[in-house]
């Protein structure tokens, strides 16, 4: 089972990824984790990554593809894998094909932008402990106060409406075109890839069950 999980920021990809990798016993491949691990190992590629990151430049698609290529060939990927945050752009998706790294299924979690804003903007965090609340779904006993310590909760910058709207603009410009790209592949007899869109409204368990149903078809 080789999967890509698509969806805008805030649709719950991280939560659903955990359900999937546990059910199918496959690793979650994160480009961020791979970059950090390559630096940690001190490999030639890792040294190159470190130099790029320390210079403040963006890591190129070429470097990312080298990391992905090495990762999917490790023993724990024999049964499959789940790409987390990759590919983000059409050129990255095309590069995967060029490298003969194929996926079986692309799942897109769909949620309207206003629902995403409501979901993310309602989050509040207790910084010291990492406890997360939500004004609607998991409110503290006292508004903006941590239940345990009585200390103030904060709204992270990433969870403010203006920031969320900007992130959505970036997603629509860079990543949303992947939906059309993979839909076209799914419709083509040339590729054995299936594309499915899943409603992102509901509990985490309801969305999980929709994804599992799609994967079992």
Short mmCIF file of C-alpha atoms in Angstrom, two decimals:
data_model
loop_
_atom_site.label_atom_id
_atom_site.label_comp_id
_atom_site.label_asym_id
_atom_site.label_seq_id
_atom_site.Cartn_x
_atom_site.Cartn_y
_atom_site.Cartn_z
CA UNK A 1 0.00 0.00 0.00
CA UNK A 2 1.76 3.12 -1.27
CA UNK A 3 -0.23 6.23 -0.46
CA UNK A 4 -0.30 10.00 -0.76
CA UNK A 5 -2.57 11.99 1.55
CA UNK A 6 -3.63 15.36 0.15
CA UNK A 7 -5.59 18.21 1.68
CA UNK A 8 -5.33 21.80 2.81
CA UNK A 9 -3.73 22.79 6.12
CA UNK A 10 -6.08 21.94 8.97
CA UNK A 11 -8.10 19.15 7.36
CA UNK A 12 -6.62 16.58 9.73
CA UNK A 13 -4.01 14.84 7.56
CA UNK A 14 -1.69 14.25 10.52
CA UNK A 15 -4.39 12.51 12.56
CA UNK A 16 -5.54 10.38 9.64
CA UNK A 17 -1.96 9.48 8.70
CA UNK A 18 -1.53 7.88 12.13
CA UNK A 19 -4.65 5.77 11.67
CA UNK A 20 -3.44 4.60 8.25
CA UNK A 21 0.12 3.69 9.18
CA UNK A 22 -1.08 1.76 12.25
CA UNK A 23 -3.69 -0.22 10.28
CA UNK A 24 -1.44 -1.07 7.35
CA UNK A 25 1.88 -1.27 9.26
CA UNK A 26 3.67 1.05 6.85
CA UNK A 27 6.02 3.96 7.61
CA UNK A 28 5.04 7.59 7.32
CA UNK A 29 7.61 9.34 5.14
CA UNK A 30 8.08 12.97 6.07
CA UNK A 31 10.49 15.15 4.13
CA UNK A 32 11.18 17.14 7.29
CA UNK A 33 12.12 13.99 9.19
CA UNK A 34 14.33 12.84 6.32
CA UNK A 35 16.19 16.15 6.20
CA UNK A 36 16.87 16.03 9.94
CA UNK A 37 17.92 12.36 9.82
CA UNK A 38 20.29 12.93 6.89
CA UNK A 39 22.05 15.68 8.82
CA UNK A 40 22.21 13.48 11.91
CA UNK A 41 23.84 10.57 10.05
CA UNK A 42 26.54 12.82 8.60
CA UNK A 43 26.30 11.24 5.16
CA UNK A 44 27.57 13.06 2.09
CA UNK A 45 24.00 14.02 1.25
CA UNK A 46 23.41 15.02 4.87
CA UNK A 47 26.39 17.37 4.80
CA UNK A 48 25.03 18.91 1.63
CA UNK A 49 21.61 19.37 3.25
CA UNK A 50 23.21 20.95 6.32
CA UNK A 51 25.16 23.44 4.21
CA UNK A 52 22.05 24.46 2.31
CA UNK A 53 19.93 24.86 5.44
CA UNK A 54 22.61 26.76 7.34
CA UNK A 55 22.95 29.17 4.43
CA UNK A 56 19.24 29.98 4.75
CA UNK A 57 18.49 28.70 1.24
CA UNK A 58 15.65 26.34 0.39
CA UNK A 59 16.46 22.67 -0.07
CA UNK A 60 16.12 21.90 -3.77
CA UNK A 61 13.72 19.36 -5.29
CA UNK A 62 16.77 17.43 -6.47
CA UNK A 63 17.99 16.94 -2.90
CA UNK A 64 14.51 16.02 -1.69
CA UNK A 65 14.18 13.42 -4.46
CA UNK A 66 17.56 11.92 -3.55
CA UNK A 67 16.36 11.56 0.04
CA UNK A 68 13.01 10.09 -1.01
CA UNK A 69 14.69 7.67 -3.39
CA UNK A 70 16.92 6.35 -0.63
CA UNK A 71 14.09 6.20 1.92
CA UNK A 72 11.57 4.19 -0.12
CA UNK A 73 14.20 1.53 -0.76
CA UNK A 74 14.73 0.80 2.93
CA UNK A 75 13.43 -2.53 4.30
CA UNK A 76 10.51 -1.05 6.25
CA UNK A 77 8.99 0.24 2.99
CA UNK A 78 8.62 -3.22 1.44
CA UNK A 79 4.91 -3.32 2.33
CA UNK A 80 4.40 0.29 1.30
CA UNK A 81 4.55 3.80 2.72
CA UNK A 82 2.56 6.97 3.27
CA UNK A 83 3.95 10.25 1.97
CA UNK A 84 3.48 13.09 4.45
CA UNK A 85 3.81 16.60 2.98
CA UNK A 86 5.24 15.34 -0.29
CA UNK A 87 4.86 15.93 -3.14
CA UNK A 88 3.82 19.56 -2.75
CA UNK A 89 4.09 20.65 -6.38
CA UNK A 90 3.55 19.30 -9.89
CA UNK A 91 7.33 19.22 -10.63
CA UNK A 92 7.85 17.08 -7.51
CA UNK A 93 5.06 14.71 -8.58
CA UNK A 94 6.53 14.45 -12.06
CA UNK A 95 9.96 13.77 -10.58
CA UNK A 96 8.51 10.83 -8.61
CA UNK A 97 7.27 9.32 -11.86
CA UNK A 98 10.62 9.89 -13.53
CA UNK A 99 12.32 8.06 -10.66
CA UNK A 100 9.81 5.18 -11.00
CA UNK A 101 8.45 5.81 -7.50
CA UNK A 102 4.80 4.86 -7.97
CA UNK A 103 1.88 5.10 -5.56
CA UNK A 104 -1.27 2.98 -5.45
CA UNK A 105 -3.76 5.44 -4.04
CA UNK A 106 -4.11 9.20 -3.55
CA UNK A 107 -6.61 10.26 -0.89
CA UNK A 108 -7.76 13.88 -0.75
CA UNK A 109 -9.49 15.12 2.42
CA UNK A 110 -11.91 17.91 1.48
CA UNK A 111 -13.02 20.68 3.84
CA UNK A 112 -14.31 24.16 3.03
CA UNK A 113 -11.99 27.07 3.87
CA UNK A 114 -14.37 28.63 6.41
CA UNK A 115 -14.60 25.28 8.22
CA UNK A 116 -10.79 25.05 8.25
CA UNK A 117 -10.52 28.56 9.70
CA UNK A 118 -13.08 27.71 12.39
CA UNK A 119 -11.22 24.51 13.23
CA UNK A 120 -7.74 26.07 13.47
CA UNK A 121 -8.59 29.54 14.81
CA UNK A 122 -10.39 28.02 17.78
CA UNK A 123 -7.27 26.26 19.08
CA UNK A 124 -5.64 27.44 22.28
CA UNK A 125 -2.39 26.10 23.74
CA UNK A 126 -0.78 25.86 27.16
CA UNK A 127 2.81 26.49 26.17
CA UNK A 128 4.62 24.81 29.07
CA UNK A 129 2.79 21.48 28.83
CA UNK A 130 1.72 21.46 25.19
CA UNK A 131 -1.93 20.86 26.18
CA UNK A 132 -4.26 21.86 23.36
CA UNK A 133 -7.82 23.08 23.78
CA UNK A 134 -10.46 24.23 21.34
CA UNK A 135 -13.04 26.91 22.01
CA UNK A 136 -15.79 24.77 20.44
CA UNK A 137 -14.71 21.13 20.55
CA UNK A 138 -12.59 20.92 23.70
CA UNK A 139 -12.97 24.16 25.69
CA UNK A 140 -11.15 24.80 28.97
CA UNK A 141 -13.32 25.12 32.09
CA UNK A 142 -12.50 28.82 32.19
CA UNK A 143 -12.09 30.69 28.91
CA UNK A 144 -8.41 30.95 27.86
CA UNK A 145 -7.17 29.41 31.14
CA UNK A 146 -5.41 26.05 31.46
CA UNK A 147 -7.47 23.55 33.47
CA UNK A 148 -4.45 22.15 35.34
CA UNK A 149 -2.25 25.14 36.19
CA UNK A 150 -4.60 28.09 35.91
CA UNK A 151 -2.10 29.75 33.58
CA UNK A 152 -3.14 31.68 30.45
CA UNK A 153 -3.61 29.87 27.15
CA UNK A 154 -2.32 31.38 23.92
CA UNK A 155 -3.34 31.34 20.29
CA UNK A 156 -0.34 30.44 18.15
CA UNK A 157 0.44 32.71 15.22
CA UNK A 158 -0.17 29.80 12.83
CA UNK A 159 -3.71 29.50 14.20
CA UNK A 160 -4.71 33.14 13.65
CA UNK A 161 -7.25 33.70 10.88
CA UNK A 162 -5.03 35.98 8.78
CA UNK A 163 -2.20 33.45 8.81
CA UNK A 164 -4.56 30.59 7.98
CA UNK A 165 -5.96 32.47 4.98
CA UNK A 166 -2.43 33.09 3.67
CA UNK A 167 -1.55 29.41 4.10
CA UNK A 168 -4.69 28.52 2.15
CA UNK A 169 -3.62 30.82 -0.69
CA UNK A 170 -0.22 29.11 -0.83
CA UNK A 171 -1.91 25.69 -0.80
CA UNK A 172 -4.28 26.59 -3.65
CA UNK A 173 -1.43 27.94 -5.74
CA UNK A 174 1.24 25.28 -5.13
CA UNK A 175 -0.39 22.07 -3.98
CA UNK A 176 -4.04 21.99 -5.06
CA UNK A 177 -3.03 21.49 -8.74
CA UNK A 178 -1.86 18.03 -7.65
CA UNK A 179 -5.53 17.08 -7.36
CA UNK A 180 -6.07 17.51 -11.11
CA UNK A 181 -2.71 15.85 -11.80
CA UNK A 182 -3.59 12.69 -9.87
CA UNK A 183 -7.21 12.64 -11.06
CA UNK A 184 -5.90 12.56 -14.63
CA UNK A 185 -3.54 9.71 -13.75
CA UNK A 186 -6.39 7.82 -12.11
CA UNK A 187 -8.53 8.19 -15.25
CA UNK A 188 -5.70 7.02 -17.52
CA UNK A 189 -5.26 3.34 -18.36
CA UNK A 190 -1.52 4.00 -18.40
CA UNK A 191 -1.31 4.11 -14.60
CA UNK A 192 -2.57 1.75 -11.90
CA UNK A 193 -3.35 4.61 -9.51
CA UNK A 194 -6.63 5.33 -7.80
CA UNK A 195 -7.73 8.79 -6.65
CA UNK A 196 -10.45 9.27 -4.00
CA UNK A 197 -11.84 12.38 -2.36
CA UNK A 198 -13.10 12.02 1.21
CA UNK A 199 -15.41 14.37 3.10
CA UNK A 200 -13.44 16.02 5.94
CA UNK A 201 -16.54 16.98 7.96
CA UNK A 202 -17.13 14.88 11.08
CA UNK A 203 -15.17 13.25 13.86
CA UNK A 204 -11.67 11.91 13.32
CA UNK A 205 -13.10 8.39 13.55
CA UNK A 206 -15.78 9.07 10.93
CA UNK A 207 -13.20 10.45 8.50
CA UNK A 208 -10.92 7.49 9.28
CA UNK A 209 -13.70 5.05 8.39
CA UNK A 210 -14.29 6.83 5.06
CA UNK A 211 -10.60 6.55 4.22
CA UNK A 212 -10.45 2.88 5.20
CA UNK A 213 -13.54 2.18 3.08
CA UNK A 214 -11.89 3.88 0.10
CA UNK A 215 -8.70 1.90 0.56
CA UNK A 216 -10.53 -1.41 0.84
CA UNK A 217 -12.46 -0.97 -2.44
#
